[in-house]
Coordinates of C-alpha atoms in Angstrom, one line a residue:
X1 CA 17.6 1.3 77.8
X2 CA 14.2 3.0 77.8
X3 CA 11.2 1.6 76.0
X4 CA 11.3 4.4 73.5
X5 CA 15.0 3.6 72.6
X6 CA 14.1 -0.1 72.2
X7 CA 11.3 0.7 69.8
X8 CA 13.6 3.0 67.7
X9 CA 16.4 0.4 67.5
X10 CA 16.1 -2.1 64.7
X11 CA 16.4 -5.8 65.4
X12 CA 19.8 -7.5 64.7
X13 CA 20.1 -8.3 61.0
X14 CA 17.0 -6.3 60.0
X15 CA 17.3 -4.1 56.9
X16 CA 17.3 -0.4 57.4
X17 CA 14.0 1.3 57.1
X18 CA 12.9 2.7 53.7
X19 CA 13.0 6.2 55.2
X20 CA 16.7 6.0 55.5
X21 CA 17.1 5.3 51.7
X22 CA 16.8 8.3 49.4
X23 CA 13.7 8.3 47.3
X24 CA 15.7 8.3 44.1
X25 CA 17.5 5.1 45.0
X26 CA 14.5 3.1 46.1
X27 CA 13.8 0.1 43.8
X28 CA 10.3 -0.4 42.3
X29 CA 9.0 -3.5 40.6
X30 CA 7.7 -1.3 37.8
X31 CA 11.0 0.3 37.0
X32 CA 12.3 -2.7 35.0
X33 CA 9.0 -3.3 33.3
X34 CA 7.9 -1.3 30.2
X35 CA 5.0 1.1 30.8
X36 CA 1.5 -0.2 30.0
X37 CA 0.8 -0.4 26.3
X38 CA 4.5 0.1 25.3
X39 CA 4.9 -3.3 23.7
X40 CA 1.6 -3.2 21.7
X41 CA 2.6 0.3 20.4
X42 CA 6.1 -1.0 19.4
X43 CA 5.3 -4.5 18.1
X44 CA 1.6 -4.3 17.5
X45 CA 1.8 -5.3 13.9
X46 CA 3.6 -8.5 14.8
X47 CA 0.9 -9.3 17.4
X48 CA -1.7 -8.9 14.7
X49 CA 0.3 -11.2 12.4
X50 CA 0.6 -13.8 15.1
X51 CA -3.2 -13.7 15.6
X52 CA -3.6 -14.1 11.9
X53 CA -1.2 -17.1 11.8
X54 CA -3.0 -18.7 14.7
X55 CA -6.3 -18.3 12.8
X56 CA -4.8 -20.0 9.8
X57 CA -4.2 -23.1 11.9
X58 CA -7.9 -23.8 11.9
X59 CA -7.7 -24.5 8.1
X60 CA -4.1 -25.7 7.9
X61 CA -5.1 -29.0 6.4
X62 CA -7.0 -27.2 3.6
X63 CA -4.0 -24.9 3.0
X64 CA -1.7 -27.9 2.7
X65 CA -4.0 -29.8 0.3
X66 CA -4.4 -26.7 -1.8
X67 CA -0.7 -25.9 -1.7
X68 CA 0.1 -29.4 -2.9
X69 CA -2.8 -30.2 -5.2
X70 CA -2.9 -26.9 -7.1
X71 CA 0.6 -27.0 -8.6
X72 CA 0.4 -30.8 -9.1
X73 CA -2.8 -30.6 -11.1
X74 CA -2.1 -27.4 -13.0
X75 CA 1.5 -28.4 -14.0
X76 CA 0.5 -31.8 -15.0
X77 CA -2.7 -30.8 -16.9
X78 CA -1.2 -27.8 -18.7
X79 CA 2.5 -28.5 -18.5
X80 CA 2.3 -32.2 -19.6
X81 CA -1.0 -32.6 -21.3
X82 CA -1.5 -29.3 -23.1
X83 CA 2.2 -28.7 -23.5
X84 CA 2.6 -31.8 -25.6
X85 CA 0.0 -30.6 -28.1
X86 CA 1.4 -27.0 -28.2
X87 CA 5.0 -28.1 -28.6
X88 CA 4.1 -30.5 -31.4
X89 CA 2.3 -27.7 -33.3
X90 CA 4.8 -24.8 -32.8
X91 CA 8.0 -26.7 -32.3
X92 CA 9.5 -26.6 -28.8
X93 CA 12.8 -25.0 -28.7
X94 CA 12.4 -23.3 -32.0
X95 CA 13.6 -19.7 -32.0
X96 CA 11.2 -18.8 -34.7
X97 CA 8.2 -20.0 -32.7
X98 CA 8.0 -16.9 -30.5
X99 CA 8.1 -16.6 -26.7
X100 CA 6.3 -20.0 -26.2
X101 CA 8.1 -22.2 -28.7
X102 CA 11.6 -20.9 -27.8
X103 CA 11.5 -22.8 -24.5
X104 CA 8.6 -25.2 -24.6
X105 CA 5.1 -24.6 -23.2
X106 CA 5.7 -26.1 -19.8
X107 CA 8.7 -23.8 -19.1
X108 CA 6.7 -20.8 -20.5
X109 CA 3.5 -21.4 -18.5
X110 CA 4.9 -22.5 -15.1
X111 CA 6.1 -19.1 -13.9
X112 CA 2.7 -17.6 -14.8
X113 CA 0.9 -20.3 -12.9
X114 CA 3.1 -19.6 -9.9
X115 CA 2.2 -15.9 -9.9
X116 CA -1.5 -16.6 -10.6
X117 CA -1.7 -18.9 -7.6
X118 CA -0.2 -16.2 -5.4
X119 CA -2.7 -13.7 -6.6
X120 CA -5.6 -16.1 -6.0
X121 CA -4.4 -16.9 -2.5
X122 CA -4.0 -13.2 -1.6
X123 CA -7.5 -12.5 -2.7
X124 CA -8.8 -15.4 -0.6
X125 CA -7.0 -14.1 2.5
X126 CA -7.9 -10.4 2.1
X127 CA -11.5 -10.4 1.2
X128 CA -14.0 -12.2 3.5
X129 CA -11.5 -12.5 6.5
X130 CA -11.1 -8.7 6.4
X131 CA -14.9 -8.1 6.1
X132 CA -15.3 -10.5 9.1
X133 CA -12.8 -8.6 11.2
X134 CA -15.0 -5.5 10.9
X135 CA -18.5 -7.0 10.8
X136 CA -19.3 -10.6 11.4
X137 CA -16.6 -11.3 14.0
X138 CA -15.4 -7.8 14.8
X139 CA -12.0 -8.7 16.4
X140 CA -10.5 -5.6 14.8
X141 CA -12.5 -3.5 17.3
X142 CA -11.1 -5.6 20.1
X143 CA -7.6 -5.2 18.8
X144 CA -8.0 -1.4 18.5
X145 CA -9.0 -1.4 22.2
X146 CA -5.9 -3.4 23.2
X147 CA -4.5 -0.8 22.4
X148 CA -3.3 -1.2 18.8
X149 CA -3.3 1.4 16.2
X150 CA -5.4 0.9 13.1
X151 CA -2.3 1.1 10.8
X152 CA -0.7 -1.7 12.9
X153 CA -3.8 -3.9 12.3
X154 CA -3.5 -3.3 8.6
X155 CA 0.3 -3.9 8.6
X156 CA -0.1 -7.1 10.6
X157 CA -2.5 -8.6 8.2
X158 CA -0.1 -7.8 5.3
X159 CA 2.8 -9.4 7.2
X160 CA 0.8 -12.6 7.8
X161 CA -0.4 -12.9 4.3
X162 CA 3.1 -12.3 3.1
X163 CA 4.3 -15.2 5.1
X164 CA 1.6 -17.5 3.7
X165 CA 2.4 -16.4 0.1
X166 CA 6.1 -17.0 0.6
X167 CA 5.5 -20.5 2.0
X168 CA 3.0 -21.4 -0.7
X169 CA 5.2 -20.0 -3.5
X170 CA 8.2 -22.0 -2.2
X171 CA 6.1 -25.2 -2.3
X172 CA 4.9 -24.4 -5.8
X173 CA 8.4 -23.7 -7.0
X174 CA 9.6 -27.1 -5.7
X175 CA 6.9 -28.7 -7.9
X176 CA 8.2 -26.6 -10.8
X177 CA 11.6 -28.1 -10.2
X178 CA 10.2 -31.6 -10.0
X179 CA 8.6 -31.1 -13.4
X180 CA 11.8 -29.7 -14.9
X181 CA 10.2 -26.3 -15.6
X182 CA 13.0 -24.1 -14.2
X183 CA 16.1 -24.2 -16.4
X184 CA 17.7 -21.1 -15.0
X185 CA 19.8 -21.0 -11.8
X186 CA 18.1 -17.8 -10.8
X187 CA 14.7 -19.4 -10.8
X188 CA 14.4 -19.2 -7.1
X189 CA 13.8 -15.5 -7.5
X190 CA 10.4 -16.4 -8.9
X191 CA 9.3 -17.2 -5.3
X192 CA 9.9 -13.6 -4.2
X193 CA 8.4 -12.2 -7.4
X194 CA 5.2 -14.3 -7.0
X195 CA 4.9 -13.1 -3.4
X196 CA 5.3 -9.5 -4.5
X197 CA 2.8 -10.0 -7.3
X198 CA 0.2 -11.4 -4.9
X199 CA 0.6 -8.7 -2.4
X200 CA 0.6 -5.8 -4.9
X201 CA -2.9 -6.9 -6.0
X202 CA -4.0 -8.3 -2.7
X203 CA -3.6 -5.0 -0.7
X204 CA -5.8 -3.2 -3.2
X205 CA -8.5 -5.8 -2.6
X206 CA -7.9 -5.5 1.1
X207 CA -8.5 -1.8 1.0
X208 CA -11.8 -2.4 -0.9
X209 CA -12.9 -5.1 1.5
X210 CA -12.4 -2.7 4.4
X211 CA -15.0 -0.4 2.9
X212 CA -17.7 -3.0 2.7
X213 CA -20.3 -2.6 5.5
X214 CA -23.0 -4.7 4.0
X215 CA -22.2 -7.9 2.1
X216 CA -24.2 -7.8 -1.1
X217 CA -22.0 -10.2 -3.1
X218 CA -19.4 -7.6 -4.0
X219 CA -16.6 -10.2 -3.7
X220 CA -18.3 -12.4 -6.4
X221 CA -18.1 -9.4 -8.8
X222 CA -14.4 -9.0 -7.9
X223 CA -13.6 -12.6 -8.7
X224 CA -15.7 -12.8 -11.9
X225 CA -15.0 -9.4 -13.4
X226 CA -11.5 -8.5 -12.1
X227 CA -9.6 -11.6 -11.0
X228 CA -10.7 -13.9 -13.8
X229 CA -10.2 -11.5 -16.7
X230 CA -6.9 -10.5 -15.2
X231 CA -5.8 -14.1 -15.3
X232 CA -7.0 -14.6 -18.9
X233 CA -5.6 -11.4 -20.4
X234 CA -2.3 -11.0 -18.6
X235 CA -0.1 -13.3 -20.8
X236 CA -0.7 -16.2 -18.4
X237 CA -1.4 -19.0 -20.9
X238 CA -0.2 -17.2 -24.1
X239 CA 2.0 -14.2 -24.9
X240 CA 0.2 -10.9 -24.5
X241 CA 1.4 -10.0 -28.1
X242 CA -1.0 -12.6 -29.5
X243 CA -4.0 -10.5 -28.4
X244 CA -5.4 -7.7 -30.6
X245 CA -3.5 -4.5 -30.1
X246 CA -6.5 -2.8 -28.6
X247 CA -6.5 -5.3 -25.7
X248 CA -2.8 -5.0 -24.8
X249 CA -3.6 -2.3 -22.2
X250 CA -5.4 -5.0 -20.1
X251 CA -2.1 -6.6 -19.6
X252 CA -0.2 -3.4 -19.0
X253 CA -2.3 -2.4 -16.1
X254 CA -2.4 -5.9 -14.6
X255 CA 0.0 -6.7 -11.8
X256 CA -0.2 -10.3 -12.8
X257 CA 1.3 -9.5 -16.2
X258 CA 4.2 -7.6 -14.7
X259 CA 4.8 -10.3 -12.2
X260 CA 4.6 -13.1 -14.8
X261 CA 7.1 -11.4 -17.1
X262 CA 9.5 -10.9 -14.2
X263 CA 9.1 -14.6 -13.1
X264 CA 9.8 -15.7 -16.7
X265 CA 13.0 -13.6 -16.7
X266 CA 14.1 -15.3 -13.5
X267 CA 13.0 -18.9 -14.3
X268 CA 14.3 -19.3 -17.8
X269 CA 16.0 -16.1 -18.9
X270 CA 13.2 -14.6 -20.9
X271 CA 14.7 -11.8 -23.1
X272 CA 13.3 -8.3 -22.6
X273 CA 14.8 -4.8 -22.4
X274 CA 16.4 -3.9 -19.0
X275 CA 14.2 -0.8 -18.7
X276 CA 11.1 -3.0 -19.0
X277 CA 12.3 -5.3 -16.2
X278 CA 12.9 -2.2 -14.0
X279 CA 9.4 -0.9 -15.0
X280 CA 7.8 -4.3 -13.9
X281 CA 9.5 -4.0 -10.4
X282 CA 8.6 -0.4 -10.0
X283 CA 5.0 -0.9 -11.0
X284 CA 4.5 -3.7 -8.5
X285 CA 6.2 -1.7 -5.7
X286 CA 4.1 1.3 -6.4
X287 CA 0.9 -0.7 -6.3
X288 CA 2.0 -2.3 -3.0
X289 CA 2.8 1.0 -1.4
X290 CA -0.4 2.6 -2.6
X291 CA -2.5 -0.3 -1.5
X292 CA -1.0 -0.5 2.0
X293 CA -1.4 3.3 2.4
X294 CA -5.0 3.1 1.3
X295 CA -5.7 0.1 3.5
X296 CA -4.3 1.9 6.5
X297 CA -6.4 5.0 5.9
X298 CA -9.7 3.0 5.4
X299 CA -9.0 0.9 8.5
X300 CA -8.3 4.0 10.6
X301 CA -11.6 5.6 9.4
X302 CA -13.6 2.5 10.2
X303 CA -12.2 2.0 13.7
X304 CA -12.1 5.6 14.8
X305 CA -15.4 7.0 13.7

């Protein structure tokens, strides 16, 4: 055998050369792996939500203390302390005493406190943390370079806040059960209603927070002149009908009023026309959809300019 033949003959057991395999049949390590950026484009919103959840771990202890302390204090102070006085004066369980007296003040106010707590938490999560993501600790810019789409960033935040609201509302509802404030078997629906209520208002606040480039105390105005009046004039502590007729519109435009009325229907069978119940749900869903769309648009504008 010549030296040329020896060089051209493969050793025993050696695999054939790649040149003997058609190019279309050659395996490549990259064939089974998704192309670069495919996963972020497909699951980007969930990556953002995961980051938001991991950030929450830094103040998990505070969240737990708030989640336990808030319902305990409010339900005891208003539901036990104030309720005793109210029920003595208007007659708990009296059908002639209106929306409050028909069930007792504790049962009346508990669903409203649940929804109000969800709104407050949503505002906490969607104000300064959103501003920080654009300005003080601009991790939104890093996410956008990952690559993640601006709308995925906005959606991921909404997903994460939804998770927190759902968990917090569940804990609050358990305390309502402990205090005997949920006579209806459908009361658990108040958990979903409270979550929807918090989100429907929170996404609007998120959209506004995304527009802030210089912090000049705008969030203080939101809390004092939007959140606080909404809590007071949305039928939270007393029926909206007890206000002067000229102030009823404050409740009608408030997502908290719509959520509170729905939660009362679920928790103790509050009687209202079916069309009004449908209107409550539709109003909250429209606010949620509009707020998410607005937040996406503003986030896109901030990150792509």
